[in-house]
Structures are given as C-alpha cells and as structure tokens.
GROMACS .gro file of C-alpha atoms in nm:
model
  326
    1MET     CA    1   0.105   1.331  -2.966
    2ASP     CA    2  -0.091   1.006  -2.970
    3PHE     CA    3  -0.371   1.061  -2.690
    4GLY     CA    4  -0.513   0.744  -2.817
    5GLN     CA    5  -0.181   0.557  -2.655
    6ILE     CA    6  -0.161   0.786  -2.364
    7LEU     CA    7  -0.539   0.667  -2.276
    8ASN     CA    8  -0.470   0.308  -2.298
    9ASN     CA    9  -0.159   0.330  -2.113
   10THR     CA   10  -0.365   0.522  -1.837
   11LEU     CA   11  -0.625   0.254  -1.792
   12SER     CA   12  -0.460  -0.045  -1.832
   13GLN     CA   13  -0.339   0.077  -1.443
   14ILE     CA   14  -0.636   0.008  -1.320
   15LEU     CA   15  -0.599  -0.411  -1.306
   16SER     CA   16  -0.200  -0.368  -1.255
   17PRO     CA   17  -0.043  -0.527  -0.959
   18THR     CA   18   0.075  -0.224  -0.819
   19THR     CA   19  -0.283  -0.086  -0.787
   20PHE     CA   20  -0.388  -0.382  -0.625
   21GLY     CA   21  -0.038  -0.343  -0.384
   22PHE     CA   22  -0.143  -0.010  -0.302
   23ALA     CA   23  -0.493  -0.097  -0.251
   24LEU     CA   24  -0.466  -0.367   0.025
   25ALA     CA   25  -0.142  -0.149   0.189
   26ALA     CA   26  -0.415   0.135   0.165
   27ILE     CA   27  -0.660  -0.031   0.361
   28GLY     CA   28  -0.462  -0.147   0.598
   29LEU     CA   29  -0.346   0.187   0.693
   30SER     CA   30  -0.674   0.262   0.732
   31ILE     CA   31  -0.733   0.006   1.006
   32HIS     CA   32  -0.418   0.182   1.148
   33PHE     CA   33  -0.506   0.573   1.062
   34GLY     CA   34  -0.852   0.638   0.991
   35PHE     CA   35  -0.977   0.366   1.247
   36ALA     CA   36  -0.754   0.358   1.533
   37GLY     CA   37  -0.564   0.664   1.499
   38LEU     CA   38  -0.252   0.550   1.481
   39LEU     CA   39   0.023   0.716   1.300
   40ASN     CA   40   0.222   0.467   1.048
   41MET     CA   41   0.443   0.630   0.849
   42GLY     CA   42   0.631   0.332   0.777
   43VAL     CA   43   0.369   0.176   0.537
   44ALA     CA   44   0.707   0.112   0.295
   45GLY     CA   45   0.880  -0.098   0.603
   46PHE     CA   46   0.532  -0.360   0.606
   47MET     CA   47   0.508  -0.359   0.236
   48ALA     CA   48   0.881  -0.442   0.226
   49VAL     CA   49   0.884  -0.714   0.506
   50GLY     CA   50   0.532  -0.898   0.345
   51ALA     CA   51   0.798  -0.882   0.021
   52TYR     CA   52   1.139  -0.999   0.098
   53GLY     CA   53   0.971  -1.227   0.360
   54PHE     CA   54   0.744  -1.442   0.044
   55ALA     CA   55   1.044  -1.403  -0.196
   56ILE     CA   56   1.316  -1.569   0.088
   57SER     CA   57   1.058  -1.818   0.137
   58ILE     CA   58   1.097  -1.945  -0.167
   59LEU     CA   59   1.456  -1.895  -0.325
   60THR     CA   60   1.607  -1.961   0.045
   61LEU     CA   61   1.384  -2.205   0.216
   62GLY     CA   62   1.255  -2.422  -0.058
   63LEU     CA   63   0.882  -2.364   0.054
   64PRO     CA   64   0.607  -2.333  -0.176
   65TRP     CA   65   0.444  -2.003  -0.290
   66TRP     CA   66   0.124  -2.014  -0.107
   67ALA     CA   67   0.341  -2.131   0.292
   68ALA     CA   68   0.592  -1.839   0.182
   69ALA     CA   69   0.266  -1.560   0.179
   70LEU     CA   70   0.187  -1.688   0.561
   71VAL     CA   71   0.547  -1.637   0.647
   72GLY     CA   72   0.531  -1.306   0.487
   73PHE     CA   73   0.213  -1.241   0.735
   74VAL     CA   74   0.350  -1.409   1.014
   75LEU     CA   75   0.692  -1.157   0.969
   76ALA     CA   76   0.472  -0.849   0.944
   77ALA     CA   77   0.300  -0.914   1.208
   78VAL     CA   78   0.619  -0.999   1.431
   79PHE     CA   79   0.744  -0.621   1.285
   80ALA     CA   80   0.426  -0.471   1.427
   81LEU     CA   81   0.470  -0.602   1.759
   82ILE     CA   82   0.811  -0.527   1.752
   83LEU     CA   83   0.730  -0.109   1.683
   84GLY     CA   84   0.390  -0.133   1.901
   85ILE     CA   85   0.573  -0.272   2.213
   86PRO     CA   86   0.755   0.015   2.301
   87THR     CA   87   0.537   0.293   2.158
   88LEU     CA   88   0.187   0.212   2.178
   89ARG     CA   89   0.144   0.323   2.516
   90LEU     CA   90   0.331   0.651   2.428
   91ARG     CA   91   0.170   0.981   2.240
   92GLY     CA   92   0.069   0.909   1.895
   93ASP     CA   93   0.385   1.094   1.730
   94TYR     CA   94   0.653   0.883   1.929
   95LEU     CA   95   0.485   0.532   1.723
   96ALA     CA   96   0.545   0.781   1.391
   97ILE     CA   97   0.894   0.827   1.450
   98VAL     CA   98   0.985   0.524   1.544
   99THR     CA   99   0.820   0.339   1.213
  100ILE     CA  100   0.981   0.588   0.974
  101ALA     CA  101   1.291   0.503   1.085
  102ALA     CA  102   1.236   0.126   1.132
  103ALA     CA  103   1.123   0.129   0.764
  104GLU     CA  104   1.438   0.302   0.664
  105VAL     CA  105   1.670   0.037   0.870
  106VAL     CA  106   1.485  -0.273   0.675
  107ARG     CA  107   1.520  -0.077   0.358
  108LEU     CA  108   1.875  -0.029   0.498
  109LEU     CA  109   1.928  -0.433   0.585
  110PHE     CA  110   1.780  -0.553   0.290
  111LEU     CA  111   2.017  -0.327   0.057
  112SER     CA  112   2.306  -0.437   0.299
  113THR     CA  113   2.571  -0.644   0.074
  114ALA     CA  114   2.644  -0.853   0.445
  115TYR     CA  115   2.354  -1.057   0.357
  116LYS     CA  116   2.336  -1.060  -0.040
  117ASP     CA  117   2.302  -1.395  -0.061
  118VAL     CA  118   1.943  -1.423   0.113
  119THR     CA  119   1.828  -1.047   0.033
  120GLY     CA  120   2.032  -0.939  -0.320
  121SER     CA  121   2.122  -0.661  -0.178
  122ALA     CA  122   2.093  -0.375  -0.472
  123ASP     CA  123   2.009  -0.631  -0.726
  124GLY     CA  124   1.696  -0.719  -0.531
  125LEU     CA  125   1.518  -1.074  -0.580
  126PHE     CA  126   1.421  -1.233  -0.882
  127GLY     CA  127   1.334  -1.577  -1.032
  128PHE     CA  128   1.070  -1.659  -0.731
  129GLN     CA  129   0.763  -1.710  -0.915
  130ALA     CA  130   0.829  -2.006  -1.117
  131GLU     CA  131   0.589  -2.210  -0.861
  132PHE     CA  132   0.349  -1.970  -0.833
  133ARG     CA  133   0.340  -1.890  -1.230
  134ALA     CA  134   0.282  -2.311  -1.224
  135ALA     CA  135  -0.032  -2.278  -0.979
  136ASN     CA  136  -0.166  -2.081  -1.278
  137PRO     CA  137  -0.511  -2.286  -1.346
  138LEU     CA  138  -0.580  -2.064  -1.689
  139PRO     CA  139  -0.467  -2.213  -2.032
  140GLN     CA  140  -0.138  -1.999  -2.170
  141GLY     CA  141  -0.191  -1.748  -2.400
  142THR     CA  142  -0.329  -1.352  -2.396
  143TYR     CA  143  -0.701  -1.253  -2.290
  144GLY     CA  144  -0.868  -0.960  -2.250
  145PHE     CA  145  -0.985  -0.697  -2.462
  146GLY     CA  146  -0.826  -0.294  -2.535
  147PRO     CA  147  -0.594  -0.125  -2.265
  148TRP     CA  148  -0.724  -0.475  -2.050
  149THR     CA  149  -0.520  -0.711  -2.236
  150TYR     CA  150  -0.278  -0.945  -2.052
  151THR     CA  151  -0.120  -1.240  -2.050
  152SER     CA  152  -0.260  -1.588  -1.874
  153ASP     CA  153   0.060  -1.511  -1.562
  154GLN     CA  154  -0.074  -1.127  -1.557
  155TRP     CA  155  -0.427  -1.225  -1.555
  156TRP     CA  156  -0.356  -1.514  -1.246
  157VAL     CA  157  -0.159  -1.206  -1.008
  158ILE     CA  158  -0.472  -0.988  -1.101
  159ILE     CA  159  -0.708  -1.296  -0.992
  160ILE     CA  160  -0.527  -1.304  -0.657
  161GLY     CA  161  -0.506  -0.919  -0.603
  162VAL     CA  162  -0.870  -0.910  -0.699
  163ALA     CA  163  -0.957  -1.191  -0.414
  164LEU     CA  164  -0.763  -1.030  -0.157
  165THR     CA  165  -0.881  -0.704  -0.175
  166ALA     CA  166  -1.202  -0.827  -0.174
  167VAL     CA  167  -1.131  -1.020   0.109
  168ALA     CA  168  -0.963  -0.712   0.274
  169VAL     CA  169  -1.227  -0.502   0.234
  170LEU     CA  170  -1.484  -0.759   0.345
  171PHE     CA  171  -1.289  -0.799   0.650
  172THR     CA  172  -1.247  -0.472   0.700
  173TRP     CA  173  -1.653  -0.372   0.707
  174SER     CA  174  -1.732  -0.689   0.933
  175LEU     CA  175  -1.465  -0.551   1.176
  176MET     CA  176  -1.564  -0.221   1.222
  177ARG     CA  177  -1.948  -0.314   1.238
  178SER     CA  178  -1.827  -0.529   1.542
  179PRO     CA  179  -1.815  -0.460   1.888
  180TRP     CA  180  -1.405  -0.454   1.882
  181GLY     CA  181  -1.426  -0.212   1.555
  182ARG     CA  182  -1.647   0.033   1.799
  183VAL     CA  183  -1.410   0.014   2.080
  184ILE     CA  184  -1.105   0.100   1.833
  185LYS     CA  185  -1.313   0.400   1.668
  186GLY     CA  186  -1.370   0.508   2.026
  187ILE     CA  187  -1.041   0.496   2.124
  188ARG     CA  188  -0.980   0.701   1.776
  189GLU     CA  189  -1.159   1.015   1.935
  190ASP     CA  190  -1.098   0.947   2.276
  191GLU     CA  191  -0.881   0.685   2.454
  192ASP     CA  192  -0.901   0.815   2.804
  193ALA     CA  193  -1.299   0.800   2.792
  194VAL     CA  194  -1.240   0.427   2.681
  195ARG     CA  195  -0.978   0.318   2.934
  196SER     CA  196  -1.223   0.442   3.230
  197LEU     CA  197  -1.485   0.194   3.085
  198GLY     CA  198  -1.206  -0.089   3.152
  199LYS     CA  199  -1.085  -0.134   2.827
  200ASN     CA  200  -0.703  -0.204   2.760
  201VAL     CA  201  -0.638   0.022   2.511
  202PHE     CA  202  -0.301  -0.048   2.454
  203SER     CA  203  -0.430  -0.461   2.377
  204PHE     CA  204  -0.662  -0.274   2.171
  205LYS     CA  205  -0.405  -0.058   1.980
  206MET     CA  206  -0.170  -0.383   1.948
  207GLN     CA  207  -0.416  -0.560   1.772
  208ALA     CA  208  -0.534  -0.290   1.513
  209LEU     CA  209  -0.152  -0.216   1.450
  210VAL     CA  210  -0.041  -0.602   1.415
  211ILE     CA  211  -0.412  -0.633   1.191
  212GLY     CA  212  -0.316  -0.325   0.951
  213GLY     CA  213   0.016  -0.489   0.929
  214VAL     CA  214  -0.091  -0.781   0.784
  215ILE     CA  215  -0.288  -0.662   0.536
  216ILE     CA  216  -0.005  -0.419   0.389
  217ALA     CA  217   0.202  -0.689   0.386
  218ALA     CA  218  -0.059  -0.825   0.169
  219GLY     CA  219   0.017  -0.551  -0.026
  220GLY     CA  220   0.390  -0.597  -0.077
  221ILE     CA  221   0.345  -0.966  -0.158
  222VAL     CA  222   0.070  -0.903  -0.434
  223THR     CA  223   0.330  -0.672  -0.577
  224ALA     CA  224   0.604  -0.908  -0.555
  225MET     CA  225   0.407  -1.141  -0.745
  226GLY     CA  226   0.395  -0.941  -1.027
  227THR     CA  227   0.769  -0.814  -1.013
  228ASN     CA  228   1.083  -0.868  -0.887
  229VAL     CA  229   1.167  -0.737  -0.531
  230ASN     CA  230   1.404  -0.446  -0.489
  231PRO     CA  231   1.468  -0.220  -0.159
  232ASN     CA  232   1.552   0.079  -0.390
  233VAL     CA  233   1.122   0.019  -0.425
  234TYR     CA  234   1.083   0.070  -0.037
  235VAL     CA  235   1.177   0.414  -0.006
  236THR     CA  236   1.003   0.696   0.232
  237SER     CA  237   0.822   0.806  -0.106
  238GLN     CA  238   0.624   0.508  -0.130
  239THR     CA  239   0.485   0.538   0.208
  240PHE     CA  240   0.393   0.920   0.123
  241PHE     CA  241   0.195   0.766  -0.202
  242ILE     CA  242   0.008   0.541  -0.015
  243TRP     CA  243  -0.117   0.784   0.238
  244THR     CA  244  -0.229   0.983  -0.066
  245ALA     CA  245  -0.393   0.710  -0.205
  246LEU     CA  246  -0.566   0.678   0.187
  247LEU     CA  247  -0.660   1.074   0.184
  248LEU     CA  248  -0.799   1.041  -0.140
  249GLY     CA  249  -1.028   0.776  -0.089
  250GLY     CA  250  -1.117   0.869   0.233
  251ALA     CA  251  -0.905   0.767   0.581
  252ALA     CA  252  -1.204   0.670   0.769
  253THR     CA  253  -1.395   0.466   0.512
  254ILE     CA  254  -1.438   0.121   0.390
  255PHE     CA  255  -1.421   0.131  -0.012
  256GLY     CA  256  -1.200   0.483  -0.003
  257PRO     CA  257  -0.860   0.324   0.006
  258VAL     CA  258  -0.963   0.121  -0.304
  259LEU     CA  259  -1.115   0.439  -0.474
  260GLY     CA  260  -0.830   0.664  -0.413
  261ALA     CA  261  -0.544   0.393  -0.482
  262VAL     CA  262  -0.722   0.343  -0.817
  263LEU     CA  263  -0.729   0.685  -0.873
  264PHE     CA  264  -0.390   0.742  -0.792
  265TRP     CA  265  -0.257   0.546  -1.000
  266VAL     CA  266  -0.463   0.658  -1.320
  267VAL     CA  267  -0.412   0.993  -1.256
  268ARG     CA  268   0.018   0.933  -1.200
  269ALA     CA  269   0.020   0.713  -1.533
  270PHE     CA  270  -0.207   0.976  -1.709
  271LEU     CA  271   0.057   1.276  -1.600
  272SER     CA  272   0.378   1.035  -1.653
  273ASN     CA  273   0.251   1.001  -2.007
  274LEU     CA  274   0.114   1.299  -2.077
  275LEU     CA  275   0.422   1.539  -1.993
  276PRO     CA  276   0.702   1.355  -2.177
  277ALA     CA  277   0.435   1.365  -2.468
  278LEU     CA  278   0.373   1.708  -2.467
  279VAL     CA  279   0.744   1.806  -2.400
  280ASP     CA  280   0.786   1.614  -2.778
  281ALA     CA  281   0.511   1.817  -2.893
  282GLY     CA  282   0.724   2.134  -2.820
  283LEU     CA  283   0.455   2.223  -2.602
  284LEU     CA  284   0.651   2.242  -2.260
  285PRO     CA  285   0.960   2.386  -2.428
  286PHE     CA  286   1.092   2.469  -2.083
  287LEU     CA  287   1.100   2.068  -1.982
  288SER     CA  288   1.323   1.821  -2.067
  289ARG     CA  289   1.149   1.474  -2.062
  290GLU     CA  290   1.365   1.417  -1.746
  291GLN     CA  291   1.187   1.672  -1.587
  292ALA     CA  292   0.840   1.617  -1.729
  293GLN     CA  293   0.886   1.281  -1.534
  294GLN     CA  294   0.991   1.464  -1.183
  295SER     CA  295   0.717   1.734  -1.260
  296VAL     CA  296   0.446   1.438  -1.171
  297PHE     CA  297   0.526   1.406  -0.815
  298VAL     CA  298   0.543   1.765  -0.793
  299LEU     CA  299   0.175   1.820  -0.937
  300ILE     CA  300   0.078   1.561  -0.677
  301GLY     CA  301   0.246   1.696  -0.381
  302VAL     CA  302   0.048   1.999  -0.485
  303ALA     CA  303  -0.303   1.841  -0.490
  304LEU     CA  304  -0.197   1.623  -0.195
  305MET     CA  305  -0.209   1.976  -0.015
  306LEU     CA  306  -0.489   2.061  -0.188
  307LEU     CA  307  -0.679   1.791  -0.065
  308ILE     CA  308  -0.550   1.820   0.293
  309ILE     CA  309  -0.676   2.178   0.266
  310PHE     CA  310  -1.055   2.135   0.076
  311ARG     CA  311  -1.118   1.791   0.149
  312PRO     CA  312  -0.956   1.631   0.428
  313GLN     CA  313  -1.214   1.371   0.457
  314GLY     CA  314  -1.127   1.239   0.120
  315ILE     CA  315  -1.381   1.137  -0.183
  316LEU     CA  316  -1.604   0.905   0.040
  317GLY     CA  317  -1.556   0.993   0.379
  318ASN     CA  318  -1.701   1.269   0.615
  319LYS     CA  319  -1.594   1.491   0.815
  320LYS     CA  320  -1.707   1.352   1.132
  321GLU     CA  321  -1.488   1.079   1.101
  322LEU     CA  322  -1.174   1.285   1.090
  323SER     CA  323  -1.243   1.510   1.369
  324PHE     CA  324  -1.014   1.364   1.597
  325VAL     CA  325  -0.713   1.522   1.327
  326ARG     CA  326  -0.892   1.887   1.413
   0.00000   0.00000   0.00000
C-alpha cells in the first residue's frame, strides 16, 4: 500500500475546482439556511442552472466566457424567483419540498433527448472552455510543488475559484454586518416579531433566496470551468454533500462553509484512496474495490449523523446561532 500516493492524492483535492465549487455552494446555502432560515433542498438545481447557463451561452449563443457567466447568474436569480414566489409566504417546509422537486425537474430537463442539440442530454456538454483558457494570462507549462502541481490551465481555474470564493466570503461578511443582515437574522429567529416592526418579510426572504442562489450558481460555473457539464452530476446526493460541508464548518458562520467544503473533500478523497488500497492489501477481505468505494458514502452518512447529534453548530459555529432549528 503506497500511503505516500494516498496522501498526495488527498492533499491535491484542497485546490481542486470541485472544492471551490462546493465552497461557493455552501456559502450560498449558508445565506439561505444559516442566516435566513430557508430550507433549500435543491442546491444541485441551482448549480446545474449556473453550469448549463454558462456552457449553453458559449456553445449555442456564442457569448464570451465572462458574459456567459453573467447569464448563469441571471438564470439562477430567475430560478430563485420562480421557486420563491409561490412558497416563501408559506411554512419553511414548503420551500424544501419545492426546491428538491425543482432540482430533479431541472436535471431531467437537461437529461431529456428532446433538447439534445442544446443540452447534450446524457452526454452532457464539453468543449466550451476554449475561450476561457485562451484568456489565461499564465505561460503554458506546469507549476507548483508536491501534490499542488498543476498545468497553467488548471491554475487559471484555481485562481478564478479562489477569487470568487474570497469575494463571496467578503460579500457575506459585509452583508451580515449591515442592517439588511440584521433583519434577515431576525426573520430567522422570529419572523412574526420582525413583521410587527413593519418589515416586509416576504421581500427580505426573496432577496436572500436570490442572493444565495446566485452564489450557489457561481459554484456550478467554477466547477464547469474545470470539467465537462453532465446532468448525472447534479443529483440529490450532491445537495446532501453540500449540506454536509455546510454543517461541518458551521451553518451560521462566515468562514465555516469554506472550511467545511475543504474538509469534506479532503476526507472523501482520503477514504476513496485508502479503502480500495486496504482491500488490495488484503486488510479488508470482506469488501471488493467497488464495495469499498460505496463504503465511503456510508461512512460520510454516519459522520453526518454524528455531527448533527453531537455538534449541530459545526466546527466554527455556536449553539446560539442555530437555536432556530431546535
């Protein structure tokens, strides 16, 4: 068993586009759930809207990559409005039901063969990163050290991911320190009390849903910049993984979503490399390599249950901030 290779593969995930995509999605979900108390169970749908909006705008509409990213943001905002208008005046669980169903509808729409020329159906979309890579200011070559050695194109995606994550963190920090943020947290705790002060609770909830949805879509776009877009990625389990990352770091915190996303992918990468290696070494004779890979998700599920039971506030959170879920 090559433990050095296992460690190398694990550490390389810290700077992967998927990690930054999950970090951005977790930040958006933190605005939804951690600060506004909105139960969004369709995170994968927002990521799919952002990623497909980005890819289709380039391949079908011929837009430059930066304009395509703006299209993805706008589509995510429209998606949030469509979901929020009929549900945000009702109890929180209605939003959860609608979002999880809408995310699956979006995935099946992109999977449908009726729009294969535009969405690629089950094959997904690829070949849309050419212009984005052409805008790369870095010289062609391979840079870095140890597990963090990447090509210039990979570094370009990492730079964009770091920049967007930093902007999202700073924006969230500023937003939650503003009067708007105090109103949102008040709605989370007791929306009737906030309504009695003359605030339009529906309007504030809708704004939070749109803002968080756009940040989640940014996560989908960053992920798409580093790989192809495929509908089978945006399944319900992806939403649960992002919830895991959020709860791991701390739902009502600024830096918690980023920390949670990094830890989630590091642990997942470590187990995905370690368990098959243990099977090959004969230390887990009761499992096959395929079963070892599936066991990773079992362990993640158990870890999530233990996290909710013993530390629901996450690593960086405190119980007072999550008193509304008790």
